[in-house]
Tab-separated table of C-alpha atoms and ligand atoms in Angstrom:
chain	number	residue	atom	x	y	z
W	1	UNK	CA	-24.130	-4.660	8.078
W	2	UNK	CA	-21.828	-6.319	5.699
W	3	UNK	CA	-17.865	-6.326	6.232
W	4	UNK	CA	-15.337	-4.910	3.620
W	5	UNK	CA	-14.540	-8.775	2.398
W	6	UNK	CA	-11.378	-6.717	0.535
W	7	UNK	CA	-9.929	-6.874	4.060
W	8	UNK	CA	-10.103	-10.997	3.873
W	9	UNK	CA	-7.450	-10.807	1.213
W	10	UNK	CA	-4.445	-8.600	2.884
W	11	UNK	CA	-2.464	-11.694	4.016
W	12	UNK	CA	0.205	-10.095	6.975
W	13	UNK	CA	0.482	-7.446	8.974
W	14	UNK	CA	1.725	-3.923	7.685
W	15	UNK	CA	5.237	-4.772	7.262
W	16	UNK	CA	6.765	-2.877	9.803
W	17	UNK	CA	3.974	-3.522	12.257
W	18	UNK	CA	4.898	-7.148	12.118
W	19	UNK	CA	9.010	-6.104	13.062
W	20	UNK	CA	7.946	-4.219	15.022
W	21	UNK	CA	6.448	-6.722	17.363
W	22	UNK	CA	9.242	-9.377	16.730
W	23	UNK	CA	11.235	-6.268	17.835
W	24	UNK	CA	9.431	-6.330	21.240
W	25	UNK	CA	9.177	-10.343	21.578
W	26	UNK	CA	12.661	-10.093	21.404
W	27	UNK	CA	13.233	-7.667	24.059
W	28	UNK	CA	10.775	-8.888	26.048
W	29	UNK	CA	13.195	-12.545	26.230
W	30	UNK	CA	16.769	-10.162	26.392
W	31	UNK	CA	15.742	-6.906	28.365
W	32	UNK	CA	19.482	-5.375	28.152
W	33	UNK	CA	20.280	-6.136	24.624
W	34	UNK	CA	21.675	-3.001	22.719
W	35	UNK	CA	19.378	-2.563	20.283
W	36	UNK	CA	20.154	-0.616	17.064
W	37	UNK	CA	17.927	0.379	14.510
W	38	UNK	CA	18.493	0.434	10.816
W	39	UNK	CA	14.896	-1.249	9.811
W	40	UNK	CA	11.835	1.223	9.694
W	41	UNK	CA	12.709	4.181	7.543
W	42	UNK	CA	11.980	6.746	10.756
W	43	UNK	CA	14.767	9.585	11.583
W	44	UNK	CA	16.270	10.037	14.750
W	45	UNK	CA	17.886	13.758	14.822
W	46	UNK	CA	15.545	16.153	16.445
W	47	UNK	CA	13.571	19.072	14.707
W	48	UNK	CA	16.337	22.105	13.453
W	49	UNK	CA	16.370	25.606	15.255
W	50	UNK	CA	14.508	27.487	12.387
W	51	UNK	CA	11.976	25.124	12.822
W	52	UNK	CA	11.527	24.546	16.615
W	53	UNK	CA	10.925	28.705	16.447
W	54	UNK	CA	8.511	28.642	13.550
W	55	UNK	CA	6.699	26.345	16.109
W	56	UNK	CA	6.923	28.561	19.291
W	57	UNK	CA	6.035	31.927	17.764
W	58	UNK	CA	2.977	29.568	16.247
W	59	UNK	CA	2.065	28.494	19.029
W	60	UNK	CA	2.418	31.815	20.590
W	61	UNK	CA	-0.159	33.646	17.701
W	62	UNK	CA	-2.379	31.408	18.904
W	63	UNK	CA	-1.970	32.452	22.498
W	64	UNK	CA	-3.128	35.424	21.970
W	65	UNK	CA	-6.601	37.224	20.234
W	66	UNK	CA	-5.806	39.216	17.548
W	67	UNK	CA	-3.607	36.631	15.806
W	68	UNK	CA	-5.428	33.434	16.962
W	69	UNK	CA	-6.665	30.840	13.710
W	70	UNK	CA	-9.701	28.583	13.587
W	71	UNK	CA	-10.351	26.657	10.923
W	72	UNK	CA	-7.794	27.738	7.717
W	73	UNK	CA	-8.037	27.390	3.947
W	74	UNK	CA	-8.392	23.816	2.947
W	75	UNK	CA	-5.551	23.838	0.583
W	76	UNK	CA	-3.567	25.173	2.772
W	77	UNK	CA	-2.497	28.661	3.661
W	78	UNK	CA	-1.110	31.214	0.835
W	79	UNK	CA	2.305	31.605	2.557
W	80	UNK	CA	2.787	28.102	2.501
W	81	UNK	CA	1.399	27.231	-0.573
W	82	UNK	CA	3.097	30.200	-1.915
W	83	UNK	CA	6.559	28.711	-0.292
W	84	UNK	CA	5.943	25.118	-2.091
W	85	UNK	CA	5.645	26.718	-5.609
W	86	UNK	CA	8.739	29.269	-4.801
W	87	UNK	CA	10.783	25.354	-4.279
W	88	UNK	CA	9.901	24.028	-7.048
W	89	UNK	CA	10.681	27.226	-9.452
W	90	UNK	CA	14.196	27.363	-7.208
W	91	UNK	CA	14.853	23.610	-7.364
W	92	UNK	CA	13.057	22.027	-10.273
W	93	UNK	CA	12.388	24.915	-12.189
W	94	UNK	CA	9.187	23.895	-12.391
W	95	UNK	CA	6.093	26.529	-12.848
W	96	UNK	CA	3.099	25.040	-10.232
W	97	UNK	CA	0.503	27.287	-9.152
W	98	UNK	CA	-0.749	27.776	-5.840
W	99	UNK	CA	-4.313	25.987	-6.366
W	100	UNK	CA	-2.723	23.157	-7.642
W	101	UNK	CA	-0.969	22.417	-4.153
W	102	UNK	CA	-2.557	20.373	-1.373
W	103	UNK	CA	-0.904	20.038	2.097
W	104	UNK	CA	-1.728	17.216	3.936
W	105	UNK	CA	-0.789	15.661	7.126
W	106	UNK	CA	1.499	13.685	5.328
W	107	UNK	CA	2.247	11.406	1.486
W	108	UNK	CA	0.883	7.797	3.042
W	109	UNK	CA	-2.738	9.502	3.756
W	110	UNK	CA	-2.674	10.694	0.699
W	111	UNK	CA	-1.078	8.142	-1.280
W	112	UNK	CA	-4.227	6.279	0.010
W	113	UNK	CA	-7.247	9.030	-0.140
W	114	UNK	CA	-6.168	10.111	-3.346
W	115	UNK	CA	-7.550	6.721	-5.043
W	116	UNK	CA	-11.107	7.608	-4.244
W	117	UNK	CA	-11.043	9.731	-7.478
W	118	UNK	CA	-10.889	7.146	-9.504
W	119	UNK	CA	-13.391	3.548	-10.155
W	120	UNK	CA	-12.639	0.551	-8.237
W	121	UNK	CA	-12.663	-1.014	-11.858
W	122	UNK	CA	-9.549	0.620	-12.729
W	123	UNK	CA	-5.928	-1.654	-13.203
W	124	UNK	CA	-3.235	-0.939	-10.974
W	125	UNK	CA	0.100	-1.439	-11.675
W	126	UNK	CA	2.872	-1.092	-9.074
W	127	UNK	CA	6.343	-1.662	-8.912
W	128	UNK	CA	7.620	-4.731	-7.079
W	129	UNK	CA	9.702	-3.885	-4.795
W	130	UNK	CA	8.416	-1.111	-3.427
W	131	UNK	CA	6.947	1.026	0.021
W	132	UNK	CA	4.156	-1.739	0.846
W	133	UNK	CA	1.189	0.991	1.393
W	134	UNK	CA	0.504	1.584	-2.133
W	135	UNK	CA	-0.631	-2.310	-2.769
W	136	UNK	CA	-2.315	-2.325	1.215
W	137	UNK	CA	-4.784	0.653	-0.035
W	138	UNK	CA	-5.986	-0.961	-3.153
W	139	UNK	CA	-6.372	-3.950	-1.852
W	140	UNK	CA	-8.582	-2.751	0.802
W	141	UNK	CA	-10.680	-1.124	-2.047
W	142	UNK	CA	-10.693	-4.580	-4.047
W	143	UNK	CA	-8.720	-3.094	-7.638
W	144	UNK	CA	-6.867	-5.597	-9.681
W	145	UNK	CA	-3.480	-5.191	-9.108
W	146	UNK	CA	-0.892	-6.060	-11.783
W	147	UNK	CA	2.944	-5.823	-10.063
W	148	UNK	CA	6.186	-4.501	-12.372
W	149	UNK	CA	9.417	-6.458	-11.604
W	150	UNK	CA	12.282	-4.510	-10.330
W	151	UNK	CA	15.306	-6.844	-10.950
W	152	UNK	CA	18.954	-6.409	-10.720
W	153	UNK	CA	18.621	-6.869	-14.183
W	154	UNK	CA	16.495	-3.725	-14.939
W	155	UNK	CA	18.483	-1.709	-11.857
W	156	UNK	CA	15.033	-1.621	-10.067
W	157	UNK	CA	13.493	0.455	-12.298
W	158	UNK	CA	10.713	-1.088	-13.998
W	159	UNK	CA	9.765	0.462	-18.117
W	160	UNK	CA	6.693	0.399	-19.876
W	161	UNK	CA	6.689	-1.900	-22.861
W	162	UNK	CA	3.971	-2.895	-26.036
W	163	UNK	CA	2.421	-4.863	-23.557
W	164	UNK	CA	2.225	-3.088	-20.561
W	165	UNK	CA	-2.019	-2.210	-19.454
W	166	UNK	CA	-2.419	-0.512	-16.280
W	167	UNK	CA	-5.024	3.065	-15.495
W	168	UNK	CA	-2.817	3.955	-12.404
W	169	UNK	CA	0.212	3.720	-12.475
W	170	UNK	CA	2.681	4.186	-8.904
W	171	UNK	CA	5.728	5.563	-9.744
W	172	UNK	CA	8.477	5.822	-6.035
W	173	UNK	CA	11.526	7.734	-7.431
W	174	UNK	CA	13.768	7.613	-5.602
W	175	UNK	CA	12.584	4.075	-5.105
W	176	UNK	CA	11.939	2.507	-1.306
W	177	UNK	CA	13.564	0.078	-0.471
W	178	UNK	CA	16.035	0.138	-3.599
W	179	UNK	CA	17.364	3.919	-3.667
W	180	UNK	CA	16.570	3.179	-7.473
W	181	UNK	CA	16.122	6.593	-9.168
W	182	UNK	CA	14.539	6.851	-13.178
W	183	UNK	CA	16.521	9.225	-15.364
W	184	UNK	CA	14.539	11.943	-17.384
W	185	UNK	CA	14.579	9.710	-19.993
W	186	UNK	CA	13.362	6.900	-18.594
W	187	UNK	CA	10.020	8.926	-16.660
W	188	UNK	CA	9.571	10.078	-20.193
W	189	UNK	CA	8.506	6.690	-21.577
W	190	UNK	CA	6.020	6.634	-18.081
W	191	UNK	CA	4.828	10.215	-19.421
W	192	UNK	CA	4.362	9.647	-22.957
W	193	UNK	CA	2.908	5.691	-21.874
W	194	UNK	CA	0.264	7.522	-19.445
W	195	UNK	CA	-0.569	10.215	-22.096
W	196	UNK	CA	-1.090	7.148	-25.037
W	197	UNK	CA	-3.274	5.141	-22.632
W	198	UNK	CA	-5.116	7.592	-20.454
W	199	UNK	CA	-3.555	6.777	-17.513
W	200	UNK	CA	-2.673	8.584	-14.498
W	201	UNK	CA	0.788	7.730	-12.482
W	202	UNK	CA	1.007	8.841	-8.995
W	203	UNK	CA	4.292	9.900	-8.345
W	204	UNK	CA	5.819	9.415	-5.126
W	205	UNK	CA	8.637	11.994	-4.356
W	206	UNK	CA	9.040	11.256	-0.718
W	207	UNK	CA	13.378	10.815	-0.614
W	208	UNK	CA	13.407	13.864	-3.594
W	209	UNK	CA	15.783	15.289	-1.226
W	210	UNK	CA	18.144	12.644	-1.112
W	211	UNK	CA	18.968	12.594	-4.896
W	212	UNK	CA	23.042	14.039	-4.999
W	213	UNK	CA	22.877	12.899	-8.886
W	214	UNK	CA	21.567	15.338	-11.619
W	215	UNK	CA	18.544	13.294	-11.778
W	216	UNK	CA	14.730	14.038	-12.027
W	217	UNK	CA	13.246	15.254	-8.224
W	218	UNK	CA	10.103	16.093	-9.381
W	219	UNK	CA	8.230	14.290	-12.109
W	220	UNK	CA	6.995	17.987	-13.481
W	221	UNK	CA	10.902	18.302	-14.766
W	222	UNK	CA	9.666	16.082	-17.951
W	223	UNK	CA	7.482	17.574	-20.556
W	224	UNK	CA	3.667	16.511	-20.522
W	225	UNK	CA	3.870	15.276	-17.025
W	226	UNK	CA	1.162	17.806	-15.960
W	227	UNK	CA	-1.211	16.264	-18.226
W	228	UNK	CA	-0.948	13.091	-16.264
W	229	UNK	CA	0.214	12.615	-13.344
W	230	UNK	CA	0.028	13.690	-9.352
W	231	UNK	CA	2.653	13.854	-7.223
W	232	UNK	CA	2.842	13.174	-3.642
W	233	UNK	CA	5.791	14.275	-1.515
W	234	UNK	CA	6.224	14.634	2.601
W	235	UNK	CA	8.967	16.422	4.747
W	236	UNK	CA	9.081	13.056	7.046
W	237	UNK	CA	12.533	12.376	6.121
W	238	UNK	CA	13.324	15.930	4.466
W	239	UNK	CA	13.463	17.655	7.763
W	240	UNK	CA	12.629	15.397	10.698
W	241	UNK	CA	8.006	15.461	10.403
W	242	UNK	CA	7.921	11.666	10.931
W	243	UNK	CA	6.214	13.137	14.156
W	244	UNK	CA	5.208	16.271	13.274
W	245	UNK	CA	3.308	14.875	9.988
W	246	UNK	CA	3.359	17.318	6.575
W	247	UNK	CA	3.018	16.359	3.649
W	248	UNK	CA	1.989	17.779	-0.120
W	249	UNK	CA	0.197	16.391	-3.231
W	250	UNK	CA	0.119	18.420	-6.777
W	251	UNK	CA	-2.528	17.745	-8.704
W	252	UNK	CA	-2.506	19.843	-11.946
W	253	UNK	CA	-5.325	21.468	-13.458
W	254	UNK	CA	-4.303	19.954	-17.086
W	255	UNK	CA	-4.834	16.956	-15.596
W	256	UNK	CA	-9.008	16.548	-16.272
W	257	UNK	CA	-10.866	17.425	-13.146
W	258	UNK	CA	-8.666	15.977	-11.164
W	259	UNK	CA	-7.823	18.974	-9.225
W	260	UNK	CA	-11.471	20.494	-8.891
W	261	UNK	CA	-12.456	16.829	-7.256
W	262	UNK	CA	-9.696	16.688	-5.342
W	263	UNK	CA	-10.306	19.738	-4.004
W	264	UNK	CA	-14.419	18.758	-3.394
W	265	UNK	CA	-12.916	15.261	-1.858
W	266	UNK	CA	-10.356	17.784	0.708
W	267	UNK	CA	-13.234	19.943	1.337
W	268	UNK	CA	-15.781	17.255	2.397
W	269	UNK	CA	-13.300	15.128	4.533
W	270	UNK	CA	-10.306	17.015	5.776
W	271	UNK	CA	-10.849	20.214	7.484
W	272	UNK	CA	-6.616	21.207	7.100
W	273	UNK	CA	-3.492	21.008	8.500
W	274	UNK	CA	-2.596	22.202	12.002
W	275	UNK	CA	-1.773	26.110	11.640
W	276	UNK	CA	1.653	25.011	13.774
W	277	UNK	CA	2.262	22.263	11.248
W	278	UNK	CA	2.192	25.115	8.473
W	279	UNK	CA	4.296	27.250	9.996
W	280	UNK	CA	6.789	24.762	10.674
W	281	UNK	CA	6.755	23.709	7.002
W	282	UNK	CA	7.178	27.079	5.574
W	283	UNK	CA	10.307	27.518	7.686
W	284	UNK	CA	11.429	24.287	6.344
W	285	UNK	CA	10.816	25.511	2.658
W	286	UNK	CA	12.874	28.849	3.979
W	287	UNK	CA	16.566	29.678	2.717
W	288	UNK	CA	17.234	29.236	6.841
W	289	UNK	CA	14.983	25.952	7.217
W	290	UNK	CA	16.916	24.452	3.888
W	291	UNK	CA	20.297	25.544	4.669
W	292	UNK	CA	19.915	23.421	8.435
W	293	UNK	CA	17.383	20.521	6.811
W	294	UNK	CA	20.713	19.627	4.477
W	295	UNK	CA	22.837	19.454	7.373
W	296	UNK	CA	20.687	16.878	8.579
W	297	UNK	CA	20.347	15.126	5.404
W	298	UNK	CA	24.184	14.933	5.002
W	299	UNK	CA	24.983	13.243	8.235
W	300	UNK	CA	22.441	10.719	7.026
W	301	UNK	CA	24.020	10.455	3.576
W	302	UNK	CA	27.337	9.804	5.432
W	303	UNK	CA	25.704	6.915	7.344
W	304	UNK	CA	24.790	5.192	3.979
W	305	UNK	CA	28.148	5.814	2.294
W	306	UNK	CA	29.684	3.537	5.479
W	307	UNK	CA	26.985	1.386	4.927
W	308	UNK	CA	28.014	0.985	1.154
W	309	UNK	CA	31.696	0.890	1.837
W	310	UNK	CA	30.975	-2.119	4.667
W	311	UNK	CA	28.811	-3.793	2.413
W	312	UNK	CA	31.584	-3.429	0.016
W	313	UNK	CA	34.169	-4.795	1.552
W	314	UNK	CA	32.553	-7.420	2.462
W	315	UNK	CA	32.089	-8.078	-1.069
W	316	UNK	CA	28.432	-8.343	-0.847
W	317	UNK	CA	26.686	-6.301	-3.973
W	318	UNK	CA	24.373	-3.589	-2.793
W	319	UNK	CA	22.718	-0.330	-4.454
W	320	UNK	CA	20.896	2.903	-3.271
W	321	UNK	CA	22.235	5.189	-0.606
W	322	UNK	CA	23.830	7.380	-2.937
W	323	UNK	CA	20.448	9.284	-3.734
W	324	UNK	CA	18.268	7.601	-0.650
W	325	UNK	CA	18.333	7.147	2.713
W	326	UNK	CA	18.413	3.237	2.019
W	327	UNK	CA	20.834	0.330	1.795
W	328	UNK	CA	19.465	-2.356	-0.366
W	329	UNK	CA	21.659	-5.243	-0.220
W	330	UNK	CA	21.781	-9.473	-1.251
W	331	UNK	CA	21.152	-11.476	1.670
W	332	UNK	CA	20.716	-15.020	0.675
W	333	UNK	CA	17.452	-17.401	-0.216
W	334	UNK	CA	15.117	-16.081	2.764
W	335	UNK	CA	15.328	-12.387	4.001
W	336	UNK	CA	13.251	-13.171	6.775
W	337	UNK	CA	15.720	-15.752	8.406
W	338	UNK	CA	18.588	-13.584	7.726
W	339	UNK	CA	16.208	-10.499	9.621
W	340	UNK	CA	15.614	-13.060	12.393
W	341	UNK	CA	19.299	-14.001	12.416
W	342	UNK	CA	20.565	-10.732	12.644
W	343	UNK	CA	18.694	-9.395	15.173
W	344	UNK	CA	19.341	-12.809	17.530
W	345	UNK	CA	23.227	-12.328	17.140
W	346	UNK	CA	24.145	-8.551	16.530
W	347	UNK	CA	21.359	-6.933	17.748
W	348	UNK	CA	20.850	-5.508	14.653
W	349	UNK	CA	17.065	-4.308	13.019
W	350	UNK	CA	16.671	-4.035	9.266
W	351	UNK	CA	14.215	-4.819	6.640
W	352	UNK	CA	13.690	-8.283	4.631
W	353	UNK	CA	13.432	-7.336	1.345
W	354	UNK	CA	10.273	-9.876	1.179
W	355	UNK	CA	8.351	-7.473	2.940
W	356	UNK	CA	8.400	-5.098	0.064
W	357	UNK	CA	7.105	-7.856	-2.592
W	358	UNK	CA	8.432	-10.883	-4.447
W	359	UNK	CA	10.884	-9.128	-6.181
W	360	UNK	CA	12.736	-8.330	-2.647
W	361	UNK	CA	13.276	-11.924	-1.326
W	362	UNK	CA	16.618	-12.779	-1.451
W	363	UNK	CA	17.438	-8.842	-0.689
W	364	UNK	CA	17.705	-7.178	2.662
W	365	UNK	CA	16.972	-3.114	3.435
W	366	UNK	CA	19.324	-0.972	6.138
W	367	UNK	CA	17.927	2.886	6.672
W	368	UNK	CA	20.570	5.118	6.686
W	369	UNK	CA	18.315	7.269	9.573
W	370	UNK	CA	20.415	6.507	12.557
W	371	UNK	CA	23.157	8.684	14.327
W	372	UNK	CA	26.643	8.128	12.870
W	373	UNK	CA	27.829	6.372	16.151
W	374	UNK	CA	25.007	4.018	16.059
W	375	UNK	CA	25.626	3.443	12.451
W	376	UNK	CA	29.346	2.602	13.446
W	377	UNK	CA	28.463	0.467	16.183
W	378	UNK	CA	25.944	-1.604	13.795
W	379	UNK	CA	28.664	-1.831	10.970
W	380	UNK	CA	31.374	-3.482	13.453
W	381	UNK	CA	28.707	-5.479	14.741
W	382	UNK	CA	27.498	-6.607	11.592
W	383	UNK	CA	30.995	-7.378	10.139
W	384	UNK	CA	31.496	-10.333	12.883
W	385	UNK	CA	27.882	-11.761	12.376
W	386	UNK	CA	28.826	-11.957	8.647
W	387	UNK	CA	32.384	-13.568	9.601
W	388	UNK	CA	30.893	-16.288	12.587
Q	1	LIG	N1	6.250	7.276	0.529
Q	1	LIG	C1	7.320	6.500	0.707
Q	1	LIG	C2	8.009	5.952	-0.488
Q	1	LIG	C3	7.766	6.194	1.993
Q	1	LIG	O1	8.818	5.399	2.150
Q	1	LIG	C4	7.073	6.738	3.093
Q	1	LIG	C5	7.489	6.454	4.477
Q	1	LIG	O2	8.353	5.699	4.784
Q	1	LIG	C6	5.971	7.531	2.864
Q	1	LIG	C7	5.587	7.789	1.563
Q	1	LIG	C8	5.167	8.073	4.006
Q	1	LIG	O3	5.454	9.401	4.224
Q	1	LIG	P1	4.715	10.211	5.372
Q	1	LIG	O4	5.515	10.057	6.620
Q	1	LIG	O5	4.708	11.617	4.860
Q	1	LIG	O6	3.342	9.674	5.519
């Protein structure tokens, strides 16, 4: 039996793994400090109303003979995957067909799985900074990786020029940690760049919801996207599933046989998402379950604009928030001091921008997913730690 040796080269931790147990050292030395938590991107308000009875009467079908479910369609079921399409005609305008949606129990399996369609011998490129999974999985399956700087220069948002190579391309719009969103125009040049070169990009639409700006939430809004890319969205942060897990991947049938292997790939190792799960999720894609999932969304979209306005007056230049749940901020030379430091004097969790590549030292990330006490509590706090 021989070892994965890909596994000798992933150097730390998964980021949030490793604050996550300076998190507990740290309690574990000051048992009654206030904790508050702006660093892992996880939400905190419970599941809405619409939803919570989706679940029950779910649950209750199931209770009973004539409407109990075994094993279900490994797409998905029609209603839901009839739901997804009806959202993206309603909110991208954007034609999909059922067969080319994919529920999943959420985007970070997928974001992963979905690379077994394609050769280990295939060039990655991937933005830098950005969510750490996407460079974890293909390290693990040993592909060259080539990273795109996000600067303050280029507002985050990485372009293909002359020069750019790459097969698969990871596009996260809006962008974690930066709240960095490309304009049509700009996720053109990715479109007509994958087209030129054969490439595929795999779009990551996970904070879609977030975007307040008239600004691209679904990479299918640009002409020729179908023939090249997949996208890969999740209602983690949409409407509370960091617990309940859904998620959904496109993959159009322009796109070569993408979606018939995808589908053989689904069919050989996933056997579906819980019936519950489904119903939940078509509630959530229901006039109802959007009206109460934007509620939500707003009181976390207030959170960041205090954020902003703190970071602000403190004259300290930050971005994102506006169309993201995060706070991407300058911190000085080493993020991870200035994590270490914050949490030591104000109690205070975020995210070293180091943790999300190269680009990010220097940078610090505060989620927006708190409740707007806690979030007014943190900003007090934090304006004394800056002024010690
Ligand atoms: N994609 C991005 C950009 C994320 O930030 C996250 C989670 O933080 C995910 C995907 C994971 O989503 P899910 O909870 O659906 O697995």
């Amino acid at each position: 039996m021989k070892l994965n040796k890909n596994f000798e080269l992933i150097k730390d931790n998964y980021l949030f793994h490793t604050i996550a147990l300076k998190t507990e050292a740290f309690k574990k030395e000051n048992p009654t400090a206030d904790i508050i938590r702006l660093g892992i991107g996880d939400v905190v308000l419970p599941l809405t109303p619409h939803i919570v009875d989706a679940a029950k009467k779910a649950a209750d079908e199931m209770a009973s003979i004539e409407t109990f479910k075994g094993y279900g369609p490994y797409r998905g079921y029609d209603f839901l995957l009839n739901a997804i399409v009806q959202y993206y005609q309603d909110n991208f305008k954007v034609d999909i067909e059922p067969d080319e949606v994919f529920t999943s129990c959420g985007a970070k399996n997928d974001i992963a799985a979905i690379l077994e369609l394609f050769d280990v011998s295939n060039t990655v490129l991937i933005p830098d900074p950005v969510y750490p999974a996407y460079v974890g999985a293909n390290i693990m399956d040993g592909r060259k990786i080539i990273y795109m700087n996000g600067t303050k220069e280029n507002n985050f948002l990485p372009l293909p020029s002359d020069k750019t190579k790459g097969d698969i391309i990871y596009l996260c719009s809006p962008n974690n940690p930066t709240g960095a969103v490309y304009t049509r125009e700009q996720l053109k040049q990715w479109v007509d760049f994958a087209i030129k070169n054969d490439s595929v990009i795999l779009f990551d639409s996970a904070y879609e919801y977030f975007i307040t700006e008239d600004l691209p939430r679904s990479i299918y809004e640009i002409e020729g996207a179908k023939k090249c890319a997949i996208e890969v969205c999740s209602l983690s942060k949409t409407a509370g599933f960091t617990g309940v897990r859904f998620g959904h991947t496109i993959v159009p049938k322009e796109l070569k046989d993408l979606n018939n292997r995808w589908f053989i790939r689904q069919s050989s190792k996933h056997n579906g998402v819980s019936i519950i799960v489904q119903r939940m999720a078509e509630a959530v894609f229901s006039k109802q379950g959007q009206k109460e999932a934007k509620q939500n969304v707003a009181i976390y979209q207030e959170n960041a604009n205090l954020m902003k306005k703190t970071l602000k007056d403190l004259g300290i230049y930050s971005t994102g928030g506006t169309n993201c749940p995060f706070v991407w901020f300058e911190c000085g030379k080493d993020s991870w001091k200035f994590f270490d430091n914050l949490l030591n004097n104000a109690h205070i969790i975020g995210t070293p921008g180091a943790g999300f590549g190269q680009n990010g030292e220097g940078f610090f990330r505060f989620s927006s997913f708190n409740t707007p006490e806690n979030t007014q509590k943190a900003m007090d706090r934090f304006k004394k730690f800056l002024k010690r």
